[in-house]
């Protein structure tokens, strides 16, 4: 699968049990993701990477609680517990994730005023991360995605990739969801509508 990239989304300590924004079962997917890596033309990891004053943190909005939604200039934004702070242990990859085969690690969410769920665009759906250019230059046209969380960063990445014209498969068995107020069902529906292939669900 020379023209296919494996994109591993945010398999970081803070999204695993014991972390600041733990996704139930987040650590269960690590062995299966490691086992996939050998089969691809490229392996790309994404890493949520926020400054301490990031605007997606409820702690930076006096009076607001985690999981409340606020209006930002680019649209609605869920407020999260502080997570994946640059240089913290929580921002590190899960210790069992095999990072050696990775060709590229793409960091996102590093601008204080804007969140970035997608591996391709920040949450204004306009500011690029650079991943599209990288994939195009390397001739990688098919993408397989796995990681955390199904309904946020995996969903946004998969839908953006489909809109950009990639052939996209999400391995649901190698993803886990946060599932806030029906967000998982909405994400599955949105991915299907965008033409994303959902496998292993
Ligand atoms: C994510 C919420 C906040 C994710 C990242 O990786 O899905 N979710 N930051
Ligand atoms: Zn984040």
PDB file of C-alpha atoms and ligand atoms in Angstrom:
ATOM      1  CA  UNK A   1       0.000   0.000   0.000  1.00  0.00           C
ATOM      2  CA  UNK A   2       2.650   2.435  -1.198  1.00  0.00           C
ATOM      3  CA  UNK A   3       0.193   5.251  -1.899  1.00  0.00           C
ATOM      4  CA  UNK A   4      -1.572   4.844   1.443  1.00  0.00           C
ATOM      5  CA  UNK A   5      -0.732   6.687   4.663  1.00  0.00           C
ATOM      6  CA  UNK A   6      -1.681   5.546   8.136  1.00  0.00           C
ATOM      7  CA  UNK A   7      -2.685   8.614  10.162  1.00  0.00           C
ATOM      8  CA  UNK A   8      -2.634   8.008  13.901  1.00  0.00           C
ATOM      9  CA  UNK A   9      -4.585  10.707  15.697  1.00  0.00           C
ATOM     10  CA  UNK A  10      -3.649  11.959  19.194  1.00  0.00           C
ATOM     11  CA  UNK A  11      -2.708   8.705  20.971  1.00  0.00           C
ATOM     12  CA  UNK A  12      -1.439  10.725  23.933  1.00  0.00           C
ATOM     13  CA  UNK A  13      -1.418  10.167  27.688  1.00  0.00           C
ATOM     14  CA  UNK A  14      -4.057  12.809  28.419  1.00  0.00           C
ATOM     15  CA  UNK A  15      -6.566  10.968  26.193  1.00  0.00           C
ATOM     16  CA  UNK A  16      -5.903   7.613  27.864  1.00  0.00           C
ATOM     17  CA  UNK A  17      -7.204   6.343  31.226  1.00  0.00           C
ATOM     18  CA  UNK A  18      -5.600   8.386  34.019  1.00  0.00           C
ATOM     19  CA  UNK A  19      -5.155  11.406  31.721  1.00  0.00           C
ATOM     20  CA  UNK A  20      -6.718  14.856  31.942  1.00  0.00           C
ATOM     21  CA  UNK A  21      -9.285  14.207  29.193  1.00  0.00           C
ATOM     22  CA  UNK A  22      -9.412  10.439  29.360  1.00  0.00           C
ATOM     23  CA  UNK A  23     -11.290   8.659  26.582  1.00  0.00           C
ATOM     24  CA  UNK A  24     -12.757   5.376  27.865  1.00  0.00           C
ATOM     25  CA  UNK A  25     -10.642   2.504  26.541  1.00  0.00           C
ATOM     26  CA  UNK A  26      -8.232   4.912  24.848  1.00  0.00           C
ATOM     27  CA  UNK A  27      -5.248   2.715  25.668  1.00  0.00           C
ATOM     28  CA  UNK A  28      -6.866  -0.449  24.263  1.00  0.00           C
ATOM     29  CA  UNK A  29      -6.194   0.585  20.664  1.00  0.00           C
ATOM     30  CA  UNK A  30      -2.413   0.935  20.997  1.00  0.00           C
ATOM     31  CA  UNK A  31      -1.349  -2.672  20.203  1.00  0.00           C
ATOM     32  CA  UNK A  32      -3.612  -2.829  17.133  1.00  0.00           C
ATOM     33  CA  UNK A  33      -2.281   0.481  15.813  1.00  0.00           C
ATOM     34  CA  UNK A  34       1.333  -0.647  16.311  1.00  0.00           C
ATOM     35  CA  UNK A  35       0.586  -3.841  14.403  1.00  0.00           C
ATOM     36  CA  UNK A  36      -0.774  -1.878  11.411  1.00  0.00           C
ATOM     37  CA  UNK A  37       2.207   0.380  10.909  1.00  0.00           C
ATOM     38  CA  UNK A  38       4.297  -1.980   8.777  1.00  0.00           C
ATOM     39  CA  UNK A  39       1.653  -2.156   6.043  1.00  0.00           C
ATOM     40  CA  UNK A  40       1.719   1.476   4.890  1.00  0.00           C
ATOM     41  CA  UNK A  41       3.668   3.733   2.535  1.00  0.00           C
ATOM     42  CA  UNK A  42       3.880   6.308   5.316  1.00  0.00           C
ATOM     43  CA  UNK A  43       3.028   6.550   8.993  1.00  0.00           C
ATOM     44  CA  UNK A  44       2.007   9.961  10.312  1.00  0.00           C
ATOM     45  CA  UNK A  45       1.231  10.755  13.942  1.00  0.00           C
ATOM     46  CA  UNK A  46      -0.687  13.789  15.145  1.00  0.00           C
ATOM     47  CA  UNK A  47      -0.097  15.358  18.550  1.00  0.00           C
ATOM     48  CA  UNK A  48      -2.473  17.778  20.280  1.00  0.00           C
ATOM     49  CA  UNK A  49      -0.090  20.474  21.522  1.00  0.00           C
ATOM     50  CA  UNK A  50      -1.610  23.381  23.438  1.00  0.00           C
ATOM     51  CA  UNK A  51      -0.026  26.355  25.204  1.00  0.00           C
ATOM     52  CA  UNK A  52      -1.185  26.742  28.848  1.00  0.00           C
ATOM     53  CA  UNK A  53      -3.260  29.802  27.917  1.00  0.00           C
ATOM     54  CA  UNK A  54      -5.166  27.958  25.186  1.00  0.00           C
ATOM     55  CA  UNK A  55      -8.679  29.261  24.553  1.00  0.00           C
ATOM     56  CA  UNK A  56     -10.159  25.711  24.464  1.00  0.00           C
ATOM     57  CA  UNK A  57      -9.416  25.306  28.190  1.00  0.00           C
ATOM     58  CA  UNK A  58     -12.337  26.085  30.522  1.00  0.00           C
ATOM     59  CA  UNK A  59      -9.741  27.273  33.059  1.00  0.00           C
ATOM     60  CA  UNK A  60      -8.997  30.245  30.789  1.00  0.00           C
ATOM     61  CA  UNK A  61     -12.651  31.396  30.839  1.00  0.00           C
ATOM     62  CA  UNK A  62     -13.632  32.626  34.313  1.00  0.00           C
ATOM     63  CA  UNK A  63     -16.960  31.161  35.434  1.00  0.00           C
ATOM     64  CA  UNK A  64     -16.990  28.437  32.762  1.00  0.00           C
ATOM     65  CA  UNK A  65     -16.871  24.706  33.394  1.00  0.00           C
ATOM     66  CA  UNK A  66     -15.357  21.945  31.256  1.00  0.00           C
ATOM     67  CA  UNK A  67     -17.727  20.628  28.559  1.00  0.00           C
ATOM     68  CA  UNK A  68     -19.689  23.895  28.334  1.00  0.00           C
ATOM     69  CA  UNK A  69     -19.882  25.313  24.811  1.00  0.00           C
ATOM     70  CA  UNK A  70     -18.937  28.925  24.018  1.00  0.00           C
ATOM     71  CA  UNK A  71     -19.111  30.988  20.842  1.00  0.00           C
ATOM     72  CA  UNK A  72     -15.703  31.779  19.354  1.00  0.00           C
ATOM     73  CA  UNK A  73     -15.137  34.016  16.297  1.00  0.00           C
ATOM     74  CA  UNK A  74     -14.884  30.788  14.230  1.00  0.00           C
ATOM     75  CA  UNK A  75     -18.017  29.154  15.702  1.00  0.00           C
ATOM     76  CA  UNK A  76     -19.035  27.064  18.726  1.00  0.00           C
ATOM     77  CA  UNK A  77     -16.231  25.619  20.843  1.00  0.00           C
ATOM     78  CA  UNK A  78     -16.469  22.969  23.567  1.00  0.00           C
ATOM     79  CA  UNK A  79     -14.431  23.975  26.614  1.00  0.00           C
ATOM     80  CA  UNK A  80     -12.135  21.187  27.785  1.00  0.00           C
ATOM     81  CA  UNK A  81     -10.196  20.417  30.923  1.00  0.00           C
ATOM     82  CA  UNK A  82      -6.552  21.537  30.547  1.00  0.00           C
ATOM     83  CA  UNK A  83      -4.944  18.808  28.418  1.00  0.00           C
ATOM     84  CA  UNK A  84      -1.947  18.130  26.179  1.00  0.00           C
ATOM     85  CA  UNK A  85      -0.041  21.167  27.435  1.00  0.00           C
ATOM     86  CA  UNK A  86       3.167  21.575  25.437  1.00  0.00           C
ATOM     87  CA  UNK A  87       6.046  19.720  27.086  1.00  0.00           C
ATOM     88  CA  UNK A  88       3.891  17.981  29.715  1.00  0.00           C
ATOM     89  CA  UNK A  89       3.749  14.226  30.274  1.00  0.00           C
ATOM     90  CA  UNK A  90       0.070  14.364  29.326  1.00  0.00           C
ATOM     91  CA  UNK A  91       1.056  15.603  25.873  1.00  0.00           C
ATOM     92  CA  UNK A  92       3.489  12.725  25.328  1.00  0.00           C
ATOM     93  CA  UNK A  93       2.436   9.797  23.195  1.00  0.00           C
ATOM     94  CA  UNK A  94       1.188   6.745  25.101  1.00  0.00           C
ATOM     95  CA  UNK A  95       4.386   4.992  26.216  1.00  0.00           C
ATOM     96  CA  UNK A  96       3.464   1.794  24.325  1.00  0.00           C
ATOM     97  CA  UNK A  97       2.757   3.559  21.016  1.00  0.00           C
ATOM     98  CA  UNK A  98       5.523   2.687  18.585  1.00  0.00           C
ATOM     99  CA  UNK A  99       6.700   6.069  17.338  1.00  0.00           C
ATOM    100  CA  UNK A 100       9.792   4.716  15.574  1.00  0.00           C
ATOM    101  CA  UNK A 101       8.062   4.015  12.221  1.00  0.00           C
ATOM    102  CA  UNK A 102       6.612   7.543  12.014  1.00  0.00           C
ATOM    103  CA  UNK A 103       7.734   9.595   8.989  1.00  0.00           C
ATOM    104  CA  UNK A 104       6.069  12.758  10.270  1.00  0.00           C
ATOM    105  CA  UNK A 105       4.650  14.041  13.531  1.00  0.00           C
ATOM    106  CA  UNK A 106       2.221  16.871  13.022  1.00  0.00           C
ATOM    107  CA  UNK A 107       1.420  19.077  16.004  1.00  0.00           C
ATOM    108  CA  UNK A 108      -1.796  21.055  16.188  1.00  0.00           C
ATOM    109  CA  UNK A 109      -3.663  23.389  18.508  1.00  0.00           C
ATOM    110  CA  UNK A 110      -0.587  25.476  19.297  1.00  0.00           C
ATOM    111  CA  UNK A 111      -2.176  28.885  18.587  1.00  0.00           C
ATOM    112  CA  UNK A 112      -3.741  30.240  21.793  1.00  0.00           C
ATOM    113  CA  UNK A 113      -6.832  31.705  20.114  1.00  0.00           C
ATOM    114  CA  UNK A 114      -7.979  28.738  18.036  1.00  0.00           C
ATOM    115  CA  UNK A 115      -8.502  25.019  18.565  1.00  0.00           C
ATOM    116  CA  UNK A 116      -7.527  22.446  15.968  1.00  0.00           C
ATOM    117  CA  UNK A 117      -9.315  19.115  15.989  1.00  0.00           C
ATOM    118  CA  UNK A 118      -8.489  18.236  12.395  1.00  0.00           C
ATOM    119  CA  UNK A 119      -5.072  17.155  11.188  1.00  0.00           C
ATOM    120  CA  UNK A 120      -5.660  19.344   8.099  1.00  0.00           C
ATOM    121  CA  UNK A 121      -7.272  22.615   9.225  1.00  0.00           C
ATOM    122  CA  UNK A 122      -7.740  24.485  12.468  1.00  0.00           C
ATOM    123  CA  UNK A 123     -11.301  24.922  13.745  1.00  0.00           C
ATOM    124  CA  UNK A 124     -11.904  27.929  11.465  1.00  0.00           C
ATOM    125  CA  UNK A 125     -11.792  25.280   8.675  1.00  0.00           C
ATOM    126  CA  UNK A 126      -9.390  27.591   6.813  1.00  0.00           C
ATOM    127  CA  UNK A 127      -5.971  27.751   8.500  1.00  0.00           C
ATOM    128  CA  UNK A 128      -3.969  24.785   7.153  1.00  0.00           C
ATOM    129  CA  UNK A 129      -1.666  22.596   9.239  1.00  0.00           C
ATOM    130  CA  UNK A 130       0.517  21.740   6.231  1.00  0.00           C
ATOM    131  CA  UNK A 131      -0.443  18.045   6.149  1.00  0.00           C
ATOM    132  CA  UNK A 132      -2.239  18.298   2.790  1.00  0.00           C
ATOM    133  CA  UNK A 133       0.881  19.684   1.115  1.00  0.00           C
ATOM    134  CA  UNK A 134       3.033  16.939   2.614  1.00  0.00           C
ATOM    135  CA  UNK A 135       0.724  14.162   1.445  1.00  0.00           C
ATOM    136  CA  UNK A 136       0.417  15.666  -2.038  1.00  0.00           C
ATOM    137  CA  UNK A 137       4.168  16.005  -2.457  1.00  0.00           C
ATOM    138  CA  UNK A 138       4.648  12.380  -1.440  1.00  0.00           C
ATOM    139  CA  UNK A 139       1.846  11.114  -3.703  1.00  0.00           C
ATOM    140  CA  UNK A 140      -0.161   9.663  -0.822  1.00  0.00           C
ATOM    141  CA  UNK A 141      -3.773   9.586  -1.986  1.00  0.00           C
ATOM    142  CA  UNK A 142      -5.334   7.037   0.320  1.00  0.00           C
ATOM    143  CA  UNK A 143      -5.563   7.444   4.067  1.00  0.00           C
ATOM    144  CA  UNK A 144      -6.375   5.048   6.876  1.00  0.00           C
ATOM    145  CA  UNK A 145      -7.103   6.725  10.206  1.00  0.00           C
ATOM    146  CA  UNK A 146      -7.156   5.458  13.773  1.00  0.00           C
ATOM    147  CA  UNK A 147      -6.823   7.051  17.206  1.00  0.00           C
ATOM    148  CA  UNK A 148      -8.576   9.435  19.600  1.00  0.00           C
ATOM    149  CA  UNK A 149     -11.165  10.612  19.791  1.00  0.00           C
ATOM    150  CA  UNK A 150     -13.560   9.149  17.202  1.00  0.00           C
ATOM    151  CA  UNK A 151     -16.080  11.970  17.543  1.00  0.00           C
ATOM    152  CA  UNK A 152     -13.663  14.918  17.645  1.00  0.00           C
ATOM    153  CA  UNK A 153     -10.191  14.789  16.146  1.00  0.00           C
ATOM    154  CA  UNK A 154     -10.673  11.598  14.101  1.00  0.00           C
ATOM    155  CA  UNK A 155     -14.031  12.828  12.790  1.00  0.00           C
ATOM    156  CA  UNK A 156     -12.798  16.305  11.846  1.00  0.00           C
ATOM    157  CA  UNK A 157      -9.664  14.856  10.202  1.00  0.00           C
ATOM    158  CA  UNK A 158     -11.583  12.247   8.211  1.00  0.00           C
ATOM    159  CA  UNK A 159     -14.244  14.678   6.957  1.00  0.00           C
ATOM    160  CA  UNK A 160     -11.628  17.279   5.949  1.00  0.00           C
ATOM    161  CA  UNK A 161      -9.600  14.599   4.157  1.00  0.00           C
ATOM    162  CA  UNK A 162     -12.650  13.372   2.234  1.00  0.00           C
ATOM    163  CA  UNK A 163     -13.487  16.967   1.235  1.00  0.00           C
ATOM    164  CA  UNK A 164      -9.915  17.395  -0.006  1.00  0.00           C
ATOM    165  CA  UNK A 165     -10.408  14.384  -2.278  1.00  0.00           C
ATOM    166  CA  UNK A 166      -8.588  11.606  -0.409  1.00  0.00           C
ATOM    167  CA  UNK A 167      -9.899   8.063  -0.261  1.00  0.00           C
ATOM    168  CA  UNK A 168     -10.457   7.776   3.499  1.00  0.00           C
ATOM    169  CA  UNK A 169     -11.031   4.761   5.726  1.00  0.00           C
ATOM    170  CA  UNK A 170     -11.542   5.067   9.479  1.00  0.00           C
ATOM    171  CA  UNK A 171     -10.801   1.933  11.500  1.00  0.00           C
ATOM    172  CA  UNK A 172     -13.492   2.260  14.164  1.00  0.00           C
ATOM    173  CA  UNK A 173     -12.102  -0.741  16.046  1.00  0.00           C
ATOM    174  CA  UNK A 174      -8.891   1.247  16.507  1.00  0.00           C
ATOM    175  CA  UNK A 175     -10.624   4.441  17.687  1.00  0.00           C
ATOM    176  CA  UNK A 176     -12.410   5.341  20.918  1.00  0.00           C
ATOM    177  CA  UNK A 177     -14.949   8.147  21.503  1.00  0.00           C
ATOM    178  CA  UNK A 178     -15.623  10.849  24.108  1.00  0.00           C
ATOM    179  CA  UNK A 179     -19.381  10.824  23.259  1.00  0.00           C
ATOM    180  CA  UNK A 180     -20.761  14.130  24.608  1.00  0.00           C
ATOM    181  CA  UNK A 181     -24.513  14.617  24.036  1.00  0.00           C
ATOM    182  CA  UNK A 182     -24.770  12.313  21.034  1.00  0.00           C
ATOM    183  CA  UNK A 183     -21.509  13.483  19.474  1.00  0.00           C
ATOM    184  CA  UNK A 184     -20.527   9.949  18.467  1.00  0.00           C
ATOM    185  CA  UNK A 185     -23.703   9.267  16.461  1.00  0.00           C
ATOM    186  CA  UNK A 186     -23.467  12.704  14.844  1.00  0.00           C
ATOM    187  CA  UNK A 187     -19.834  12.060  13.923  1.00  0.00           C
ATOM    188  CA  UNK A 188     -20.568   8.643  12.396  1.00  0.00           C
ATOM    189  CA  UNK A 189     -23.383  10.153  10.341  1.00  0.00           C
ATOM    190  CA  UNK A 190     -21.218  13.100   9.254  1.00  0.00           C
ATOM    191  CA  UNK A 191     -18.341  10.838   8.208  1.00  0.00           C
ATOM    192  CA  UNK A 192     -20.671   8.558   6.205  1.00  0.00           C
ATOM    193  CA  UNK A 193     -22.215  11.565   4.469  1.00  0.00           C
ATOM    194  CA  UNK A 194     -18.756  12.857   3.552  1.00  0.00           C
ATOM    195  CA  UNK A 195     -17.960   9.536   1.900  1.00  0.00           C
ATOM    196  CA  UNK A 196     -15.603   8.200   4.574  1.00  0.00           C
ATOM    197  CA  UNK A 197     -15.416   4.377   4.691  1.00  0.00           C
ATOM    198  CA  UNK A 198     -16.063   3.151   8.237  1.00  0.00           C
ATOM    199  CA  UNK A 199     -14.478  -0.227   8.971  1.00  0.00           C
ATOM    200  CA  UNK A 200     -14.308  -2.492  11.990  1.00  0.00           C
ATOM    201  CA  UNK A 201     -17.199  -0.825  13.832  1.00  0.00           C
TER     202      UNK A 201
HETATM  203  C1  LIG B   1      -9.397  16.156  21.118  1.00  0.00           C
HETATM  204  C2  LIG B   1     -10.788  17.396  22.432  1.00  0.00           C
HETATM  205  C3  LIG B   1      -9.800  18.361  22.598  1.00  0.00           C
HETATM  206  C4  LIG B   1      -9.201  14.909  20.309  1.00  0.00           C
HETATM  207  C5  LIG B   1      -8.406  17.120  21.260  1.00  0.00           C
HETATM  208  O1  LIG B   1      -8.031  14.488  20.111  1.00  0.00           O
HETATM  209  O2  LIG B   1     -10.224  14.322  19.863  1.00  0.00           O
HETATM  210  N1  LIG B   1     -10.579  16.307  21.694  1.00  0.00           N
HETATM  211  N2  LIG B   1      -8.622  18.207  22.006  1.00  0.00           N
HETATM  212 ZN1  LIG B   2      -7.085  19.567  22.484  1.00  0.00          ZN
END
